[in-house]
PDB file of C-alpha atoms in Angstrom:
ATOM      1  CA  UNK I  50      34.258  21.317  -6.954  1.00 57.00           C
ATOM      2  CA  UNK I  51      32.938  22.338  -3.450  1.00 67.00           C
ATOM      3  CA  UNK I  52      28.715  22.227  -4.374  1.00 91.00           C
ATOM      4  CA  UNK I  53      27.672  23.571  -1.147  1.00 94.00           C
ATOM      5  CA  UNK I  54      29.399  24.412   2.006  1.00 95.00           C
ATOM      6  CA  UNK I  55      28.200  25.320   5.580  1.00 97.00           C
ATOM      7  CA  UNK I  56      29.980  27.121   8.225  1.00 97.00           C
ATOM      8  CA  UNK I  57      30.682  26.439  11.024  1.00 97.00           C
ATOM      9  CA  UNK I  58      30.113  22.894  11.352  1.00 96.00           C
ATOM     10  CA  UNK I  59      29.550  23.658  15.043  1.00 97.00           C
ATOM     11  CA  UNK I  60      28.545  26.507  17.054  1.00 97.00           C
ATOM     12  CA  UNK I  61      27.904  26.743  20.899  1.00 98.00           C
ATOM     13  CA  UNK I  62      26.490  29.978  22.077  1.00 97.00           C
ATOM     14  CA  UNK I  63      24.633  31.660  24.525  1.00 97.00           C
ATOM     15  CA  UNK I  64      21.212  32.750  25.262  1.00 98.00           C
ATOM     16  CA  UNK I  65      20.281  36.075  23.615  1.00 97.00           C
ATOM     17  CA  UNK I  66      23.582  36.134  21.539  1.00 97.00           C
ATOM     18  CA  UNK I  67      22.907  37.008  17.814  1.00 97.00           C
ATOM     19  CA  UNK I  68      24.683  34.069  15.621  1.00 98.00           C
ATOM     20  CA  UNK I  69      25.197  34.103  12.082  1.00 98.00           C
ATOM     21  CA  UNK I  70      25.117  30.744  10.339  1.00 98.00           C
ATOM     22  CA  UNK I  71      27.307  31.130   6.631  1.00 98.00           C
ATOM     23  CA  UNK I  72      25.724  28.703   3.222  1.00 98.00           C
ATOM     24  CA  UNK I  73      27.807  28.862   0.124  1.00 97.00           C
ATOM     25  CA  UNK I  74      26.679  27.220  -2.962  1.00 96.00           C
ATOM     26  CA  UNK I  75      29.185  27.095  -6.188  1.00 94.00           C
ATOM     27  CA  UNK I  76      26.699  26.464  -8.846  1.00 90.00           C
ATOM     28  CA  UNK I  77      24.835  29.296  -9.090  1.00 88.00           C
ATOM     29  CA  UNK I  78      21.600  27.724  -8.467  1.00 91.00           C
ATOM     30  CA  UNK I  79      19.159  29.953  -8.083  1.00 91.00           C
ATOM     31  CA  UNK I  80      16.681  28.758  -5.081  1.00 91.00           C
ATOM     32  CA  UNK I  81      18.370  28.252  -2.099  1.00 93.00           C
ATOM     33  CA  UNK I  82      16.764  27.298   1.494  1.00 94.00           C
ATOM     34  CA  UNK I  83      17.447  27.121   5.186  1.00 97.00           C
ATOM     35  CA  UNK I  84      15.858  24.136   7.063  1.00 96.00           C
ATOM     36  CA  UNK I  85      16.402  23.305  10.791  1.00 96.00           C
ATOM     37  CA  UNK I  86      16.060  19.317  11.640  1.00 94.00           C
ATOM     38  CA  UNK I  87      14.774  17.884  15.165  1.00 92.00           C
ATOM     39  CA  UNK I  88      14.207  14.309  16.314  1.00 80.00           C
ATOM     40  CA  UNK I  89      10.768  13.608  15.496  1.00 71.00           C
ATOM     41  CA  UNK I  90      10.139  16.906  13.146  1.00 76.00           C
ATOM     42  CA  UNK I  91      12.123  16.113   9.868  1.00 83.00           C
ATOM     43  CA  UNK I  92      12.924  18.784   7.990  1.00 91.00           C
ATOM     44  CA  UNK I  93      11.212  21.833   8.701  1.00 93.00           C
ATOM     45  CA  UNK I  94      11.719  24.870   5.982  1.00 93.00           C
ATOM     46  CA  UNK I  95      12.428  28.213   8.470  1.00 96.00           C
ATOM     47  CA  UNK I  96      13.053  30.228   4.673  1.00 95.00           C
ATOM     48  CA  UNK I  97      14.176  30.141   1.384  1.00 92.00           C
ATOM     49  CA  UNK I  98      15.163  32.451  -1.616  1.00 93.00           C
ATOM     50  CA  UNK I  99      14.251  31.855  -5.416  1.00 89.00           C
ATOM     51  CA  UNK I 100      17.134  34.386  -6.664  1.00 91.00           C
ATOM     52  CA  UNK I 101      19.352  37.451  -5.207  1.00 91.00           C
ATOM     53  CA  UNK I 102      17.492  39.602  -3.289  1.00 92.00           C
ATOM     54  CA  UNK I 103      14.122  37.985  -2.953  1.00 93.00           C
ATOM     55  CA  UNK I 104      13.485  36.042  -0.002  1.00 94.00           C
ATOM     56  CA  UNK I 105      10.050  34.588   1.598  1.00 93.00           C
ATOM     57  CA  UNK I 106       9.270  32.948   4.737  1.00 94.00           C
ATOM     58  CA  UNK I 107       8.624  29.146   5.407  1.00 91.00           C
ATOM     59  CA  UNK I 108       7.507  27.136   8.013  1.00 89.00           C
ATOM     60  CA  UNK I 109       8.976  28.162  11.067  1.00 94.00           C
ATOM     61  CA  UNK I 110      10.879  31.381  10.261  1.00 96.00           C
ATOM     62  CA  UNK I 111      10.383  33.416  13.433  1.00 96.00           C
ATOM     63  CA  UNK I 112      12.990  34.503  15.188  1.00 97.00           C
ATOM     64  CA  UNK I 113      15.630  33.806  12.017  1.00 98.00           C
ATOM     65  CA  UNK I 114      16.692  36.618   9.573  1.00 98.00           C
ATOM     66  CA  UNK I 115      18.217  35.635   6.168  1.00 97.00           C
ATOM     67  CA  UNK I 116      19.311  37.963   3.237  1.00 95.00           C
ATOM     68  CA  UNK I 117      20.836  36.715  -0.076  1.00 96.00           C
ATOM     69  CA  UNK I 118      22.745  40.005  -1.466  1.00 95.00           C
ATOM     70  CA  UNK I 119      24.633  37.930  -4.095  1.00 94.00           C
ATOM     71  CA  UNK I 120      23.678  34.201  -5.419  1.00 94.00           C
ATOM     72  CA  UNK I 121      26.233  32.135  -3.715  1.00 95.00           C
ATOM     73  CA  UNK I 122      25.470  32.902  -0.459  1.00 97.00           C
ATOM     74  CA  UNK I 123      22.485  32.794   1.584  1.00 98.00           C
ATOM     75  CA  UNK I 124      23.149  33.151   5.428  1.00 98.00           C
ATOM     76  CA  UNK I 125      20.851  32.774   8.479  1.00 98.00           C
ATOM     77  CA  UNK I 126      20.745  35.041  11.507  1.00 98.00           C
ATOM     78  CA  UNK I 127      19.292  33.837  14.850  1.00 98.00           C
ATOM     79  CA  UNK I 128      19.115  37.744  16.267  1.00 95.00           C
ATOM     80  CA  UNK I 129      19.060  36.757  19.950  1.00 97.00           C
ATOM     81  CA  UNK I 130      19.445  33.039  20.121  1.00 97.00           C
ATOM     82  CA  UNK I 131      17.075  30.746  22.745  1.00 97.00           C
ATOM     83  CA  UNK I 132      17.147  27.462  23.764  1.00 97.00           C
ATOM     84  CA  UNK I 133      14.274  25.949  21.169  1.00 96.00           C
ATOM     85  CA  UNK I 134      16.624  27.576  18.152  1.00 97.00           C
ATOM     86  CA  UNK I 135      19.288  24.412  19.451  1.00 97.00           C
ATOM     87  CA  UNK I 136      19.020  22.526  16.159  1.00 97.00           C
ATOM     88  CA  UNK I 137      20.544  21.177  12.973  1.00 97.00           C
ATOM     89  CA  UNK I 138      20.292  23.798  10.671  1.00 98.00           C
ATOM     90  CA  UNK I 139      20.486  22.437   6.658  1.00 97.00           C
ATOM     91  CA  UNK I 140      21.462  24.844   3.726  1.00 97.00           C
ATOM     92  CA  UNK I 141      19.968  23.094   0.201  1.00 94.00           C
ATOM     93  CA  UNK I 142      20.179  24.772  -3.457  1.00 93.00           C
ATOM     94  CA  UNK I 143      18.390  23.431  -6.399  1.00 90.00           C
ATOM     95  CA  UNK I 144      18.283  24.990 -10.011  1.00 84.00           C
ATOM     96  CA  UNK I 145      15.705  27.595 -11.428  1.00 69.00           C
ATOM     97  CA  UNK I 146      13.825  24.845 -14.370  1.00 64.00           C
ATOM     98  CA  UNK I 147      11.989  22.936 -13.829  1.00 61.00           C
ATOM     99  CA  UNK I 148      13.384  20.182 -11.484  1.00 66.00           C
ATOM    100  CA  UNK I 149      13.600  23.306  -8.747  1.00 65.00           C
ATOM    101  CA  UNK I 150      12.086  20.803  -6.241  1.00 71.00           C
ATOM    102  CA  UNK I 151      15.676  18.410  -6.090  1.00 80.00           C
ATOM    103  CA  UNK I 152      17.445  20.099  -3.742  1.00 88.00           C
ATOM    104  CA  UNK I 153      20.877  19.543  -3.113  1.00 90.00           C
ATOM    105  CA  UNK I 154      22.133  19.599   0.740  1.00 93.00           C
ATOM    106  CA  UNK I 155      25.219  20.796   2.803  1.00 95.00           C
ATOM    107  CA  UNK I 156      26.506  19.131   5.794  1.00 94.00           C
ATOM    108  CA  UNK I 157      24.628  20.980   8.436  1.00 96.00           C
ATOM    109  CA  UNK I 158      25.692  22.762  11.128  1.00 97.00           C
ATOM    110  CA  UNK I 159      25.289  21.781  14.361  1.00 96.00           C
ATOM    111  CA  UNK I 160      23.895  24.761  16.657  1.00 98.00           C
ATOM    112  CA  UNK I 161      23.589  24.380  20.397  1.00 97.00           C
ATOM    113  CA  UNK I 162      22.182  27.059  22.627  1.00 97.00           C
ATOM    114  CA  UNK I 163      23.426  27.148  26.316  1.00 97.00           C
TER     115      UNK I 163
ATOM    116  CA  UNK F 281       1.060  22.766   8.957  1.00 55.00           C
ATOM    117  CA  UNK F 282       0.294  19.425   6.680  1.00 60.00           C
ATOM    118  CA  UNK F 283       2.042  16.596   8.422  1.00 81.00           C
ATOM    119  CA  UNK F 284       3.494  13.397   6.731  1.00 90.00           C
ATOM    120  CA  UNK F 285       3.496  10.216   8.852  1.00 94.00           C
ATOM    121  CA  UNK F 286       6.630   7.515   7.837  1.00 95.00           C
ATOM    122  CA  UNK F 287       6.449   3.751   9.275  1.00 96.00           C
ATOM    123  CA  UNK F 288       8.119   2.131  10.206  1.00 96.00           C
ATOM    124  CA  UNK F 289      10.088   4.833  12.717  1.00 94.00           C
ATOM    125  CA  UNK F 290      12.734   2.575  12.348  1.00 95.00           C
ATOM    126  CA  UNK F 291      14.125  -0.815  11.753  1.00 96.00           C
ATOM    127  CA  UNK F 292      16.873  -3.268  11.908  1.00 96.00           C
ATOM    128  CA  UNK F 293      17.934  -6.099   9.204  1.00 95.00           C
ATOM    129  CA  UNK F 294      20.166  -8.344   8.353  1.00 96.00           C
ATOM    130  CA  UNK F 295      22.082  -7.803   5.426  1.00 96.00           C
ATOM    131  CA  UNK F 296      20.506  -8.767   2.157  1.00 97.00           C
ATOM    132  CA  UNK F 297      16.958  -8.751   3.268  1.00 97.00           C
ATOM    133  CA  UNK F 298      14.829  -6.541   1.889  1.00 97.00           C
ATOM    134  CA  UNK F 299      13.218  -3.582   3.067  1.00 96.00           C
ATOM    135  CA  UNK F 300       9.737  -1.742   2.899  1.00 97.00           C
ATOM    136  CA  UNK F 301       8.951   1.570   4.320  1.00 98.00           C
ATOM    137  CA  UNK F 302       6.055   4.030   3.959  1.00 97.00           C
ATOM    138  CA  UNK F 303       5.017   7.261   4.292  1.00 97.00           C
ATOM    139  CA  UNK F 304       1.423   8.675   4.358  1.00 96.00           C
ATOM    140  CA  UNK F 305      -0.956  11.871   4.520  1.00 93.00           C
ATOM    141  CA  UNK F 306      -4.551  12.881   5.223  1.00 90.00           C
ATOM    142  CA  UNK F 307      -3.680  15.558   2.058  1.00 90.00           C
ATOM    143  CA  UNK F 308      -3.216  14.455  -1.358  1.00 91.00           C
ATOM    144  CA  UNK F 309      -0.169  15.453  -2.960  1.00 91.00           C
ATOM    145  CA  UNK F 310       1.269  15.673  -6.450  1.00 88.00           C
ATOM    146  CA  UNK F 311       4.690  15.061  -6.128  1.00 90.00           C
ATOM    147  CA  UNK F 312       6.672  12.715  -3.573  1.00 93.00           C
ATOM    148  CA  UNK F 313      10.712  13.129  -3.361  1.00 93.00           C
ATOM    149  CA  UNK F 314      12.721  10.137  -1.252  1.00 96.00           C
ATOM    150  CA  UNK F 315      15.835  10.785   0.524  1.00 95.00           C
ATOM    151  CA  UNK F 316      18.533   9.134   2.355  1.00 97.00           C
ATOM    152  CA  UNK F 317      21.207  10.958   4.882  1.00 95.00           C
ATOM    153  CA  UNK F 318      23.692   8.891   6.447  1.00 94.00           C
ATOM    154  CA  UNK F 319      25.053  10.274   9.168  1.00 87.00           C
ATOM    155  CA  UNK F 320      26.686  13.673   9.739  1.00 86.00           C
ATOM    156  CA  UNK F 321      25.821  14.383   6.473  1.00 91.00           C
ATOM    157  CA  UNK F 322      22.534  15.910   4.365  1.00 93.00           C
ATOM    158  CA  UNK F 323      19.938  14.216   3.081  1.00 94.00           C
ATOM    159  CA  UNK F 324      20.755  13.330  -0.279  1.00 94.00           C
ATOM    160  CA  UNK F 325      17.955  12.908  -2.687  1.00 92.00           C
ATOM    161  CA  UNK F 326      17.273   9.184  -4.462  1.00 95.00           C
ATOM    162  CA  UNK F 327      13.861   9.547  -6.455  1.00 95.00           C
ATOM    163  CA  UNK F 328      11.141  11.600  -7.670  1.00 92.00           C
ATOM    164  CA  UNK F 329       7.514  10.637  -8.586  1.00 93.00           C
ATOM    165  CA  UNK F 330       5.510  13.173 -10.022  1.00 90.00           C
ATOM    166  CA  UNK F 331       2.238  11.057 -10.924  1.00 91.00           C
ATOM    167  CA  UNK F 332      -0.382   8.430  -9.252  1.00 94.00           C
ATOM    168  CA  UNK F 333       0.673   5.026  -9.659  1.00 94.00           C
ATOM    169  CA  UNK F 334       4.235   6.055 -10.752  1.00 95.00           C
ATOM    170  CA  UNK F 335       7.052   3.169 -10.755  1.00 97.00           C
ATOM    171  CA  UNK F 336      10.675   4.473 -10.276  1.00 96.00           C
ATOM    172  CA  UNK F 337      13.770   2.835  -9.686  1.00 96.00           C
ATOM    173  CA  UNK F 338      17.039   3.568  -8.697  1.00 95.00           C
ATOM    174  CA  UNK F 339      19.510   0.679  -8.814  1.00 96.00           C
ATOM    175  CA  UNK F 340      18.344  -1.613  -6.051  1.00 97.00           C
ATOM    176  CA  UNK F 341      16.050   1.172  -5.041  1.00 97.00           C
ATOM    177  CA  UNK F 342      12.146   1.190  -5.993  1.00 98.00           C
ATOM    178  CA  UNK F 343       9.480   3.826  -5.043  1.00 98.00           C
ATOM    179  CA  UNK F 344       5.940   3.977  -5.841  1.00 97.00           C
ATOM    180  CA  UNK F 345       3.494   7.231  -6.040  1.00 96.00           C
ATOM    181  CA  UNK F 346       0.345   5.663  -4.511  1.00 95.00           C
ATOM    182  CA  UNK F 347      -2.450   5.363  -6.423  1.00 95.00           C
ATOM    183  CA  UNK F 348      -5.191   7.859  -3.769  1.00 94.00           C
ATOM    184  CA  UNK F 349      -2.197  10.540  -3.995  1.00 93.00           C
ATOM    185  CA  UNK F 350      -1.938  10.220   0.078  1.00 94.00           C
ATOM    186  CA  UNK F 351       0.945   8.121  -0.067  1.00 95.00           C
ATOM    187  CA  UNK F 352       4.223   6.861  -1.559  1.00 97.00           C
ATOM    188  CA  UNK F 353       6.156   3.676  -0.763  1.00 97.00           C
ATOM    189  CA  UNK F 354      10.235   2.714  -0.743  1.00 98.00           C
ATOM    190  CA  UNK F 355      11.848  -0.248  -1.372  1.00 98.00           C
ATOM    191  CA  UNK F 356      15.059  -1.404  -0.851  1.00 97.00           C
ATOM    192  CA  UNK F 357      16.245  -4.909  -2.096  1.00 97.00           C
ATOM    193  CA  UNK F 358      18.715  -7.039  -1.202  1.00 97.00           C
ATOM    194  CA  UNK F 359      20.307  -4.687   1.537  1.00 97.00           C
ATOM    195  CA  UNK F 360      24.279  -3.761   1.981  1.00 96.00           C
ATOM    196  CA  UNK F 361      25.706  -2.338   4.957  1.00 95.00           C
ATOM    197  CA  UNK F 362      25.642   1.045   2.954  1.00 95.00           C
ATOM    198  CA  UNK F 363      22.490   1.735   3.046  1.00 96.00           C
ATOM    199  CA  UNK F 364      22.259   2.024   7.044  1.00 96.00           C
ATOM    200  CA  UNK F 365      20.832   5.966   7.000  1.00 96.00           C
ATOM    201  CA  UNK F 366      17.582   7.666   7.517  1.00 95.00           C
ATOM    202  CA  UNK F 367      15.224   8.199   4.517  1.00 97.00           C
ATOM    203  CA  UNK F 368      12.848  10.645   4.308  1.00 95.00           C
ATOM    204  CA  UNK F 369       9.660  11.318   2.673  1.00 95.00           C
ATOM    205  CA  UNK F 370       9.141  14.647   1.104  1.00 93.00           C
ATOM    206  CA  UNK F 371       5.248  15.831  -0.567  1.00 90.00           C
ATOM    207  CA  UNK F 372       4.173  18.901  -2.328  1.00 85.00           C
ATOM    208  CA  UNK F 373       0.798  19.634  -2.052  1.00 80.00           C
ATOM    209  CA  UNK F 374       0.393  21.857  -5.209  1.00 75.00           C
ATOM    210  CA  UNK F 375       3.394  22.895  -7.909  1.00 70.00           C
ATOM    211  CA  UNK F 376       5.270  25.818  -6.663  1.00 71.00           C
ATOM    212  CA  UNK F 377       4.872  25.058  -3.260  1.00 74.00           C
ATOM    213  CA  UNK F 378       7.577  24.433  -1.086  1.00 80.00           C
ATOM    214  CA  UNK F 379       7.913  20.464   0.216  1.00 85.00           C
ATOM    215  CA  UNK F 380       6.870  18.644   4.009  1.00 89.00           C
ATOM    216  CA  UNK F 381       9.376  16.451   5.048  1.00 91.00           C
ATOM    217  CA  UNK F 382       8.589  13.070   7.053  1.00 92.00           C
ATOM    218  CA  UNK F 383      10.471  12.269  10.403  1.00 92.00           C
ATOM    219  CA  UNK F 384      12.321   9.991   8.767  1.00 94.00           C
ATOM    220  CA  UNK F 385      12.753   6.112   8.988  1.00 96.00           C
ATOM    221  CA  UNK F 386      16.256   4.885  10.508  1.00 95.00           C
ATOM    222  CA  UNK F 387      17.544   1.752   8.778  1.00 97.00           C
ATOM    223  CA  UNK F 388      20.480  -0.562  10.611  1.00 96.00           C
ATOM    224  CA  UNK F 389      21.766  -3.265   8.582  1.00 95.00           C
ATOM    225  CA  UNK F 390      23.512  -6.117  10.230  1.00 91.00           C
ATOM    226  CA  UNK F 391      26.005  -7.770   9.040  1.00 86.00           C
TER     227      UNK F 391
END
């Protein structure tokens, strides 16, 4: 069983480049979330989705786009990627009762922008 | 944004001590989460508290819901190599609201 998977596990791009970061989740869970993680910052929510098609923003969510067309997958767009988007980005799922708050985690991917 | 403070930033033992860490806010919150990512991995999530004064323990794990709501406490006893990782501290300020996550405290464990 796979839980949840995020691809790629490393990116390097450029400036300006749009950038598509993948999150797969094989238990249909319902929420799922997009976090980015910096020395000194923690976890910091940028959005998350309670069920297909409905999405809301979090903390930081400017300059990300995210839709969630079916309930496995939930990917993040940088549109035109900058140099504070360089990051750890986190992909977490957690069911619809009412323990919705323990989220589950994939590896992260590891995004650099030259 | 609300801001959760976690002491110590990090720390180095030797194995089979045991370990205390904190984390704190100006807000009161009614929920606290604890999690540990070891490295190159996500955080993985050990306890929840949902009440003041709350007592919860996960195999040599132990984490308290402080009693003014403004803080939550981890301990770790008798330490193994495996638990070398960062743990964070996670609050919710009101049901339905999404979590704040602490920076994180970085464990070592030497052998």
């Amino acid at each position: 069983d796979a839980g949840i998977t995020q691809s790629p596990r490393y990116k390097i791009t450029e400036t300006g480049r749009q950038v598509t970061l993948m999150c797969h989740q094989t238990w249909s869970h319902s929420y799922m979330f997009w976090y980015r993680q910096d020395l000194g910052h923690g976890l910091r929510l940028i959005y998350y989705s309670a069920a297909a098609d409905i999405t809301d923003k979090g903390e930081v969510p400017d300059g990300y786009v995210v839709s969630r067309s079916k309930t496995e997958n939930f990917p993040l767009t940088l549109e035109s990627a900058t140099r504070s988007q360089t990051s750890v980005y986190f992909c977490a799922s957690s069911e619809s009762d009412g323990r919705w708050y323990e989220q589950y985690f994939g590896p992260g991917t590891r995004l650099t922008v030259t | 944004g609300q801001q959760l403070n976690q002491s110590p930033q990090s720390m180095f033992i030797q194995e089979g001590e045991d370990v205390s860490m904190n984390c704190t806010s100006s807000s009161i919150f009614n929920t606290w989460l604890w999690y540990k990512q070891d490295p190159g991995e996500g955080p993985v999530l050990l306890i929840a508290l949902y009440k003041a004064g709350e007592l919860t323990s996960n195999g040599r794990l132990t984490a308290q819901f402080g009693i003014t709501r403004k803080d939550s406490f981890l301990n770790i006893s008798a330490s193994i190599p495996s638990d070398v990782g960062i743990y964070f501290c996670a609050g919710q300020l009101k049901y339905g609201q999404n979590f704040v996550f602490g920076p994180g405290t970085r464990l070592s464990v030497l052998p």
